[in-house]
Amino acid sequence: MVWPFGGSQTAATSSPSSETSASSSSFVPDTTNNTDKQLSIPFLSEDVDISQLHPLARLGQDLEVLDLEDDALSDLPGSKGFLPSRGWSDDLCYGSGTMYMGGLAVGGTYGFAEGMRTTPANAPARIRINAILNAITRRGPYLGNTAGILAISYNIFNGIFDMTRSYHDIYNSIAAGAITGALYRSTMGLKPMAISALIMGGTMGAWNLGTSAL
Amino acid sequence: MADHTRDPCPIVIVNDFGGAFAMGVIGGTIWHGIKGFRNSPTGERGSGALTAIRSRAPVVGGNFGSWGGVFSFFDCSIKGLRRKEDPFNPIMAGFCTGGALAMRGGFKHARNSAITCGCLLAVFEGVGMVISRMMTPAAPAPAVRPLEA
């Protein structure tokens, strides 16, 4: 998996050979010497097939030590987006984390502005700092909690739909968003529920269309 | 061997944050659902449980999430500074997290909270090491044959 912050591993493996030989563009292990040939090691009583020595190292095959099974991406049909993901739990963690941090940042900024605005300009610095901190801690976590709850609920429903239908498409997303929106306003009455469901479903549909267009 | 189940460092903070938040929300739903159900008078138990969940579960999730996120942030920073991974990283990160989250309560509160969190993480790390040592099977016999005289 290549993450935006850590994509240097694949580049590092192929770099040494690019300057040594112009003919081969990438690093290819010399498979003719060690695939089936018995390697003789002096202190062993008889020759040993080195591919049997250490299965994880895959000495007899190509260089594939990097593709361990834990790194496998989700193989659900239709789920390959522009964000790499190992499955619904990955989506859940990253989705709610991103939404919470985004909500916290936006709410914190709003709270900072509110605290700056409400304190009188001639207040002592200590009182001013306290008022600003209070406003930040009131607005930030509220918005973050709300956004995080919505993200968790959406990802859980999306995961359930993906699992029951065994593939992912935009309708799963829209339905999960609509159910999330309806649940979010479920104590307010039918009309707010419908409006919220429309907004959330529309948002998720637009998000899916936008990311699949990339 | 590197731990391939976790993502590399800057971005794993988001993952930890979200995971801790989700854990807190789900746990808070169960906890405050039961609490609201028990504390409501008969006939309003269902709505009482719902109200308690609606008002309290996100707060529990937020507290869990901020702890996990700040911990992961400090863990990554300490890893980057020390350039090695050992059980002292989480302990130091727990110390810093406890201190940072209790900062608004004053120096004394922050210090006590930092020491408590550090000790807690030390206990976690110790128990984890003991368990992993107990769970590890005995080392297999070497694959090479003995020398023939």
CSV table of C-alpha atoms in Angstrom, one decimal:
chain,number,residue,atom,x,y,z
A,1,MET,CA,0.0,0.0,0.0
A,2,VAL,CA,1.3,3.4,-0.9
A,3,TRP,CA,0.3,6.1,1.5
A,4,PRO,CA,0.7,9.8,0.7
A,5,PHE,CA,3.2,10.2,3.6
A,6,GLY,CA,5.2,7.1,3.2
A,7,GLY,CA,5.6,6.2,-0.4
A,8,SER,CA,9.4,6.0,-0.5
A,9,GLN,CA,9.8,2.2,-0.1
A,10,THR,CA,9.1,1.1,-3.6
A,11,ALA,CA,11.2,3.9,-5.0
A,12,ALA,CA,14.1,2.8,-2.8
A,13,THR,CA,14.2,-0.8,-4.0
A,14,SER,CA,14.4,0.1,-7.7
A,15,SER,CA,16.8,2.9,-7.5
A,16,PRO,CA,20.2,1.1,-7.3
A,17,SER,CA,19.9,-0.8,-10.5
A,18,SER,CA,18.9,2.2,-12.6
A,19,GLU,CA,22.4,3.6,-12.6
A,20,THR,CA,24.3,0.4,-12.9
A,21,SER,CA,22.7,-1.0,-16.1
A,22,ALA,CA,20.7,0.7,-18.7
A,23,SER,CA,19.3,-2.5,-20.0
A,24,SER,CA,17.2,-3.5,-17.0
A,25,SER,CA,15.0,-0.8,-15.7
A,26,SER,CA,14.1,-2.4,-12.4
A,27,PHE,CA,15.8,-4.6,-9.8
A,28,VAL,CA,15.3,-8.2,-10.9
A,29,PRO,CA,16.9,-10.8,-8.6
A,30,ASP,CA,19.1,-13.3,-10.3
A,31,THR,CA,16.6,-16.2,-10.4
A,32,THR,CA,18.7,-18.4,-12.7
A,33,ASN,CA,21.1,-19.1,-9.9
A,34,ASN,CA,18.9,-19.9,-7.0
A,35,THR,CA,15.6,-21.3,-8.2
A,36,ASP,CA,16.1,-25.0,-8.4
A,37,LYS,CA,19.8,-25.3,-8.1
A,38,GLN,CA,21.2,-26.8,-4.9
A,39,LEU,CA,23.4,-24.5,-3.2
A,40,SER,CA,26.4,-26.0,-1.5
A,41,ILE,CA,27.3,-24.6,1.9
A,42,PRO,CA,30.6,-25.8,3.3
A,43,PHE,CA,29.6,-26.7,6.8
A,44,LEU,CA,26.5,-28.6,5.8
A,45,SER,CA,26.7,-32.3,5.3
A,46,GLU,CA,24.8,-32.2,2.0
A,47,ASP,CA,23.4,-29.6,-0.3
A,48,VAL,CA,20.3,-27.8,0.8
A,49,ASP,CA,17.6,-26.2,-1.3
A,50,ILE,CA,17.8,-22.7,0.0
A,51,SER,CA,14.1,-21.9,-0.9
A,52,GLN,CA,13.3,-24.3,1.9
A,53,LEU,CA,15.4,-22.6,4.5
A,54,HIS,CA,13.4,-19.5,5.1
A,55,PRO,CA,9.9,-19.5,3.5
A,56,LEU,CA,9.2,-15.9,4.4
A,57,ALA,CA,12.3,-14.7,2.6
A,58,ARG,CA,11.1,-16.4,-0.6
A,59,LEU,CA,14.7,-16.9,-1.7
A,60,GLY,CA,13.8,-19.0,-4.6
A,61,GLN,CA,11.3,-16.6,-6.1
A,62,ASP,CA,11.1,-13.0,-7.1
A,63,LEU,CA,11.6,-10.3,-4.6
A,64,GLU,CA,8.2,-10.2,-3.0
A,65,VAL,CA,9.0,-9.7,0.7
A,66,LEU,CA,7.0,-6.5,0.7
A,67,ASP,CA,3.6,-7.9,-0.1
A,68,LEU,CA,2.6,-9.4,3.2
A,69,GLU,CA,-1.0,-10.4,3.7
A,70,ASP,CA,-1.7,-7.7,6.3
A,71,ASP,CA,-1.1,-5.1,3.8
A,72,ALA,CA,-3.7,-6.5,1.4
A,73,LEU,CA,-6.3,-3.9,0.3
A,74,SER,CA,-9.9,-4.7,0.4
A,75,ASP,CA,-11.0,-7.0,-2.5
A,76,LEU,CA,-14.6,-6.0,-2.4
A,77,PRO,CA,-15.8,-5.4,-6.0
A,78,GLY,CA,-16.4,-1.7,-6.6
A,79,SER,CA,-14.6,-0.6,-3.4
A,80,LYS,CA,-11.4,0.6,-5.1
A,81,GLY,CA,-11.6,4.3,-4.6
A,82,PHE,CA,-9.0,7.0,-4.8
A,83,LEU,CA,-8.3,6.4,-1.1
A,84,PRO,CA,-6.6,3.0,-0.3
A,85,SER,CA,-8.5,1.0,2.3
A,86,ARG,CA,-8.2,-2.4,3.9
A,87,GLY,CA,-11.9,-2.7,4.5
A,88,TRP,CA,-14.7,-1.2,6.4
A,89,SER,CA,-12.9,-1.0,9.7
A,90,ASP,CA,-10.1,1.0,8.1
A,91,ASP,CA,-12.8,3.3,6.6
A,92,LEU,CA,-14.4,3.6,10.0
A,93,CYS,CA,-11.2,4.6,11.7
A,94,TYR,CA,-10.0,7.0,9.1
A,95,GLY,CA,-13.4,8.4,8.4
A,96,SER,CA,-14.4,9.2,11.9
A,97,GLY,CA,-10.9,10.4,12.8
A,98,THR,CA,-10.8,12.8,9.8
A,99,MET,CA,-14.3,14.0,10.5
A,100,TYR,CA,-13.7,14.5,14.2
A,101,MET,CA,-10.4,16.4,13.6
A,102,GLY,CA,-12.0,18.5,10.9
A,103,GLY,CA,-15.0,19.3,13.1
A,104,LEU,CA,-12.7,20.1,16.0
A,105,ALA,CA,-10.6,22.4,13.9
A,106,VAL,CA,-13.6,24.2,12.4
A,107,GLY,CA,-15.4,24.5,15.7
A,108,GLY,CA,-12.2,25.5,17.5
A,109,THR,CA,-11.6,28.3,15.0
A,110,TYR,CA,-15.2,29.5,15.4
A,111,GLY,CA,-14.9,29.3,19.2
A,112,PHE,CA,-11.6,31.3,19.0
A,113,ALA,CA,-13.3,34.0,17.0
A,114,GLU,CA,-16.3,34.0,19.4
A,115,GLY,CA,-14.0,34.3,22.4
A,116,MET,CA,-12.1,37.2,20.8
A,117,ARG,CA,-15.4,38.9,20.0
A,118,THR,CA,-17.3,38.5,23.2
A,119,THR,CA,-14.5,39.6,25.6
A,120,PRO,CA,-14.2,43.4,26.0
A,121,ALA,CA,-11.1,44.8,24.4
A,122,ASN,CA,-9.8,46.3,27.6
A,123,ALA,CA,-10.1,43.0,29.6
A,124,PRO,CA,-6.9,41.7,31.2
A,125,ALA,CA,-5.0,39.1,29.2
A,126,ARG,CA,-5.6,36.4,31.7
A,127,ILE,CA,-9.4,36.8,31.5
A,128,ARG,CA,-9.2,37.1,27.8
A,129,ILE,CA,-7.2,33.8,27.4
A,130,ASN,CA,-9.6,32.0,29.7
A,131,ALA,CA,-12.7,33.2,27.8
A,132,ILE,CA,-11.1,32.2,24.5
A,133,LEU,CA,-10.2,28.8,25.8
A,134,ASN,CA,-13.7,28.3,27.2
A,135,ALA,CA,-15.3,29.2,23.9
A,136,ILE,CA,-12.9,26.9,22.0
A,137,THR,CA,-13.6,24.0,24.3
A,138,ARG,CA,-17.4,24.6,24.0
A,139,ARG,CA,-17.6,24.8,20.2
A,140,GLY,CA,-14.8,22.5,19.1
A,141,PRO,CA,-15.7,19.2,20.7
A,142,TYR,CA,-19.4,19.8,20.1
A,143,LEU,CA,-18.9,20.1,16.3
A,144,GLY,CA,-16.3,17.3,16.4
A,145,ASN,CA,-18.5,14.9,18.3
A,146,THR,CA,-21.4,15.5,15.9
A,147,ALA,CA,-19.3,15.0,12.8
A,148,GLY,CA,-17.6,12.0,14.3
A,149,ILE,CA,-20.9,10.4,15.2
A,150,LEU,CA,-22.3,10.9,11.7
A,151,ALA,CA,-19.1,9.4,10.2
A,152,ILE,CA,-19.3,6.3,12.4
A,153,SER,CA,-22.9,5.8,11.7
A,154,TYR,CA,-22.4,6.2,8.0
A,155,ASN,CA,-19.5,3.8,7.9
A,156,ILE,CA,-21.3,1.2,9.9
A,157,PHE,CA,-24.3,1.2,7.6
A,158,ASN,CA,-22.1,1.4,4.5
A,159,GLY,CA,-20.2,-1.7,5.8
A,160,ILE,CA,-23.4,-3.6,6.5
A,161,PHE,CA,-24.7,-2.8,3.0
A,162,ASP,CA,-21.4,-3.7,1.4
A,163,MET,CA,-21.3,-7.0,3.3
A,164,THR,CA,-24.9,-8.0,2.5
A,165,ARG,CA,-24.7,-7.1,-1.2
A,166,SER,CA,-21.1,-8.3,-1.5
A,167,TYR,CA,-20.2,-5.3,-3.7
A,168,HIS,CA,-20.0,-1.6,-3.3
A,169,ASP,CA,-21.6,1.0,-5.4
A,170,ILE,CA,-22.9,4.6,-5.1
A,171,TYR,CA,-26.4,3.4,-3.9
A,172,ASN,CA,-24.9,1.8,-0.8
A,173,SER,CA,-23.3,5.1,0.1
A,174,ILE,CA,-26.4,7.1,-0.6
A,175,ALA,CA,-28.6,4.7,1.4
A,176,ALA,CA,-26.1,4.7,4.3
A,177,GLY,CA,-26.0,8.5,4.3
A,178,ALA,CA,-29.8,8.8,4.2
A,179,ILE,CA,-30.2,6.4,7.1
A,180,THR,CA,-27.6,8.2,9.0
A,181,GLY,CA,-29.2,11.6,8.4
A,182,ALA,CA,-32.6,10.2,9.4
A,183,LEU,CA,-31.2,8.7,12.6
A,184,TYR,CA,-29.5,12.0,13.4
A,185,ARG,CA,-32.8,13.9,13.5
A,186,SER,CA,-34.9,11.0,14.6
A,187,THR,CA,-36.2,12.7,17.7
A,188,MET,CA,-37.3,15.9,15.9
A,189,GLY,CA,-40.1,14.6,13.8
A,190,LEU,CA,-40.7,13.3,10.3
A,191,LYS,CA,-40.0,16.5,8.4
A,192,PRO,CA,-36.5,17.2,9.9
A,193,MET,CA,-35.7,13.6,9.4
A,194,ALA,CA,-36.5,13.7,5.7
A,195,ILE,CA,-34.6,16.9,5.2
A,196,SER,CA,-31.5,15.6,7.1
A,197,ALA,CA,-31.7,12.3,5.2
A,198,LEU,CA,-31.8,14.1,1.9
A,199,ILE,CA,-28.9,16.3,2.8
A,200,MET,CA,-26.7,13.4,4.0
A,201,GLY,CA,-27.7,11.1,1.1
A,202,GLY,CA,-27.0,13.9,-1.3
A,203,THR,CA,-23.7,14.7,0.3
A,204,MET,CA,-22.5,11.1,0.2
A,205,GLY,CA,-23.7,10.8,-3.4
A,206,ALA,CA,-21.8,13.9,-4.4
A,207,TRP,CA,-18.7,12.6,-2.5
A,208,ASN,CA,-18.9,9.3,-4.3
A,209,LEU,CA,-19.3,10.9,-7.7
A,210,GLY,CA,-16.5,13.4,-7.0
A,211,THR,CA,-14.0,10.7,-5.8
A,212,SER,CA,-14.8,8.3,-8.6
A,213,ALA,CA,-14.3,11.1,-11.2
A,214,LEU,CA,-10.7,11.6,-9.9
B,1,MET,CA,10.3,-7.2,11.5
B,2,ALA,CA,8.3,-4.1,11.2
B,3,ASP,CA,4.7,-4.0,12.2
B,4,HIS,CA,2.8,-4.1,8.9
B,5,THR,CA,-0.6,-4.0,10.4
B,6,ARG,CA,-0.2,-0.4,11.3
B,7,ASP,CA,0.2,2.5,8.9
B,8,PRO,CA,3.3,4.7,8.9
B,9,CYS,CA,3.6,7.4,11.5
B,10,PRO,CA,2.0,10.8,10.6
B,11,ILE,CA,-1.2,9.3,9.2
B,12,VAL,CA,-1.7,6.7,11.9
B,13,ILE,CA,-2.7,9.5,14.3
B,14,VAL,CA,-5.9,9.9,12.4
B,15,ASN,CA,-6.5,6.2,12.5
B,16,ASP,CA,-5.9,6.0,16.2
B,17,PHE,CA,-8.1,9.0,16.8
B,18,GLY,CA,-11.0,7.5,14.8
B,19,GLY,CA,-10.5,4.1,16.3
B,20,ALA,CA,-10.5,5.4,19.9
B,21,PHE,CA,-13.5,7.6,19.1
B,22,ALA,CA,-15.5,4.8,17.7
B,23,MET,CA,-14.6,2.6,20.6
B,24,GLY,CA,-15.7,5.3,23.0
B,25,VAL,CA,-19.0,6.0,21.2
B,26,ILE,CA,-19.9,2.3,21.1
B,27,GLY,CA,-18.9,1.7,24.7
B,28,GLY,CA,-20.6,4.9,25.8
B,29,THR,CA,-23.8,3.8,24.0
B,30,ILE,CA,-23.9,0.6,26.0
B,31,TRP,CA,-22.8,2.2,29.3
B,32,HIS,CA,-25.2,5.2,29.1
B,33,GLY,CA,-28.0,3.1,27.6
B,34,ILE,CA,-27.9,0.9,30.7
B,35,LYS,CA,-27.4,3.8,33.0
B,36,GLY,CA,-30.3,5.8,31.5
B,37,PHE,CA,-32.5,2.8,31.5
B,38,ARG,CA,-31.9,2.1,35.2
B,39,ASN,CA,-32.2,5.7,36.3
B,40,SER,CA,-35.5,6.3,34.5
B,41,PRO,CA,-38.9,5.7,36.1
B,42,THR,CA,-41.0,2.8,34.9
B,43,GLY,CA,-42.7,3.7,31.7
B,44,GLU,CA,-40.1,6.1,30.5
B,45,ARG,CA,-37.1,3.7,30.5
B,46,GLY,CA,-36.8,3.5,26.8
B,47,SER,CA,-36.9,7.2,26.2
B,48,GLY,CA,-34.6,7.8,29.2
B,49,ALA,CA,-32.1,5.4,27.8
B,50,LEU,CA,-32.2,7.1,24.4
B,51,THR,CA,-31.9,10.6,25.9
B,52,ALA,CA,-28.9,9.5,27.9
B,53,ILE,CA,-27.3,7.9,24.9
B,54,ARG,CA,-27.9,10.9,22.7
B,55,SER,CA,-26.5,13.4,25.2
B,56,ARG,CA,-23.6,11.4,26.8
B,57,ALA,CA,-22.3,8.8,24.3
B,58,PRO,CA,-20.7,11.4,21.9
B,59,VAL,CA,-19.0,13.0,24.9
B,60,VAL,CA,-17.5,9.7,26.0
B,61,GLY,CA,-16.4,9.1,22.4
B,62,GLY,CA,-14.8,12.5,22.3
B,63,ASN,CA,-12.9,11.9,25.5
B,64,PHE,CA,-11.7,8.5,24.3
B,65,GLY,CA,-10.8,9.9,20.9
B,66,SER,CA,-8.9,12.9,22.2
B,67,TRP,CA,-6.9,10.7,24.5
B,68,GLY,CA,-6.1,8.2,21.7
B,69,GLY,CA,-5.2,10.9,19.3
B,70,VAL,CA,-3.0,12.9,21.6
B,71,PHE,CA,-1.3,9.6,22.7
B,72,SER,CA,-0.6,8.6,19.2
B,73,PHE,CA,0.7,12.1,18.4
B,74,PHE,CA,3.1,11.9,21.3
B,75,ASP,CA,4.0,8.3,20.5
B,76,CYS,CA,4.9,9.4,16.9
B,77,SER,CA,6.9,12.4,18.1
B,78,ILE,CA,8.9,10.4,20.6
B,79,LYS,CA,9.6,7.7,18.0
B,80,GLY,CA,10.8,10.4,15.7
B,81,LEU,CA,13.0,12.0,18.3
B,82,ARG,CA,14.5,8.8,19.8
B,83,ARG,CA,14.7,6.9,16.5
B,84,LYS,CA,14.0,3.6,18.1
B,85,GLU,CA,11.0,1.5,19.2
B,86,ASP,CA,10.9,0.0,22.6
B,87,PRO,CA,8.4,-0.2,25.5
B,88,PHE,CA,9.6,3.2,26.8
B,89,ASN,CA,7.9,5.0,23.9
B,90,PRO,CA,4.3,4.3,25.0
B,91,ILE,CA,5.2,5.0,28.6
B,92,MET,CA,6.7,8.4,27.8
B,93,ALA,CA,3.8,9.1,25.4
B,94,GLY,CA,1.3,8.2,28.2
B,95,PHE,CA,3.1,10.6,30.6
B,96,CYS,CA,3.0,13.4,28.1
B,97,THR,CA,-0.7,12.7,27.2
B,98,GLY,CA,-1.8,12.7,30.8
B,99,GLY,CA,0.0,16.0,31.4
B,100,ALA,CA,-1.3,17.6,28.2
B,101,LEU,CA,-4.9,16.7,28.7
B,102,ALA,CA,-5.0,17.9,32.4
B,103,MET,CA,-3.1,21.1,31.6
B,104,ARG,CA,-6.1,23.4,32.3
B,105,GLY,CA,-6.4,22.1,35.8
B,106,GLY,CA,-3.1,23.7,36.9
B,107,PHE,CA,0.4,22.4,37.3
B,108,LYS,CA,-0.3,20.1,40.2
B,109,HIS,CA,-3.2,18.4,38.5
B,110,ALA,CA,-1.3,18.0,35.3
B,111,ARG,CA,1.7,16.5,37.1
B,112,ASN,CA,-0.4,14.0,39.0
B,113,SER,CA,-2.3,13.0,35.9
B,114,ALA,CA,0.9,12.6,33.9
B,115,ILE,CA,2.4,10.3,36.5
B,116,THR,CA,-0.8,8.3,36.7
B,117,CYS,CA,-1.0,7.9,33.0
B,118,GLY,CA,2.7,7.0,32.8
B,119,CYS,CA,2.4,4.3,35.5
B,120,LEU,CA,-0.8,3.0,33.8
B,121,LEU,CA,1.0,2.6,30.5
B,122,ALA,CA,4.0,1.0,32.2
B,123,VAL,CA,1.7,-1.6,33.7
B,124,PHE,CA,0.1,-2.2,30.3
B,125,GLU,CA,3.5,-2.6,28.6
B,126,GLY,CA,4.7,-4.9,31.3
B,127,VAL,CA,1.5,-7.1,31.2
B,128,GLY,CA,1.8,-7.1,27.4
B,129,MET,CA,5.4,-8.3,27.5
B,130,VAL,CA,4.6,-11.0,30.0
B,131,ILE,CA,1.6,-12.2,28.0
B,132,SER,CA,3.5,-12.2,24.7
B,133,ARG,CA,6.4,-14.1,26.4
B,134,MET,CA,3.9,-16.7,27.7
B,135,MET,CA,2.1,-17.0,24.4
B,136,THR,CA,5.3,-17.4,22.3
B,137,PRO,CA,5.9,-21.0,21.5
B,138,ALA,CA,9.3,-22.5,22.3
B,139,ALA,CA,12.0,-21.8,19.7
B,140,PRO,CA,11.9,-24.5,17.0
B,141,ALA,CA,14.9,-26.7,16.5
B,142,PRO,CA,17.5,-25.3,14.0
B,143,ALA,CA,16.9,-26.3,10.4
B,144,VAL,CA,20.5,-27.4,9.7
B,145,ARG,CA,21.6,-30.9,10.4
B,146,PRO,CA,24.3,-31.5,12.9
B,147,LEU,CA,27.8,-32.0,11.6
B,148,GLU,CA,28.7,-35.5,10.5
B,149,ALA,CA,31.9,-36.5,12.0
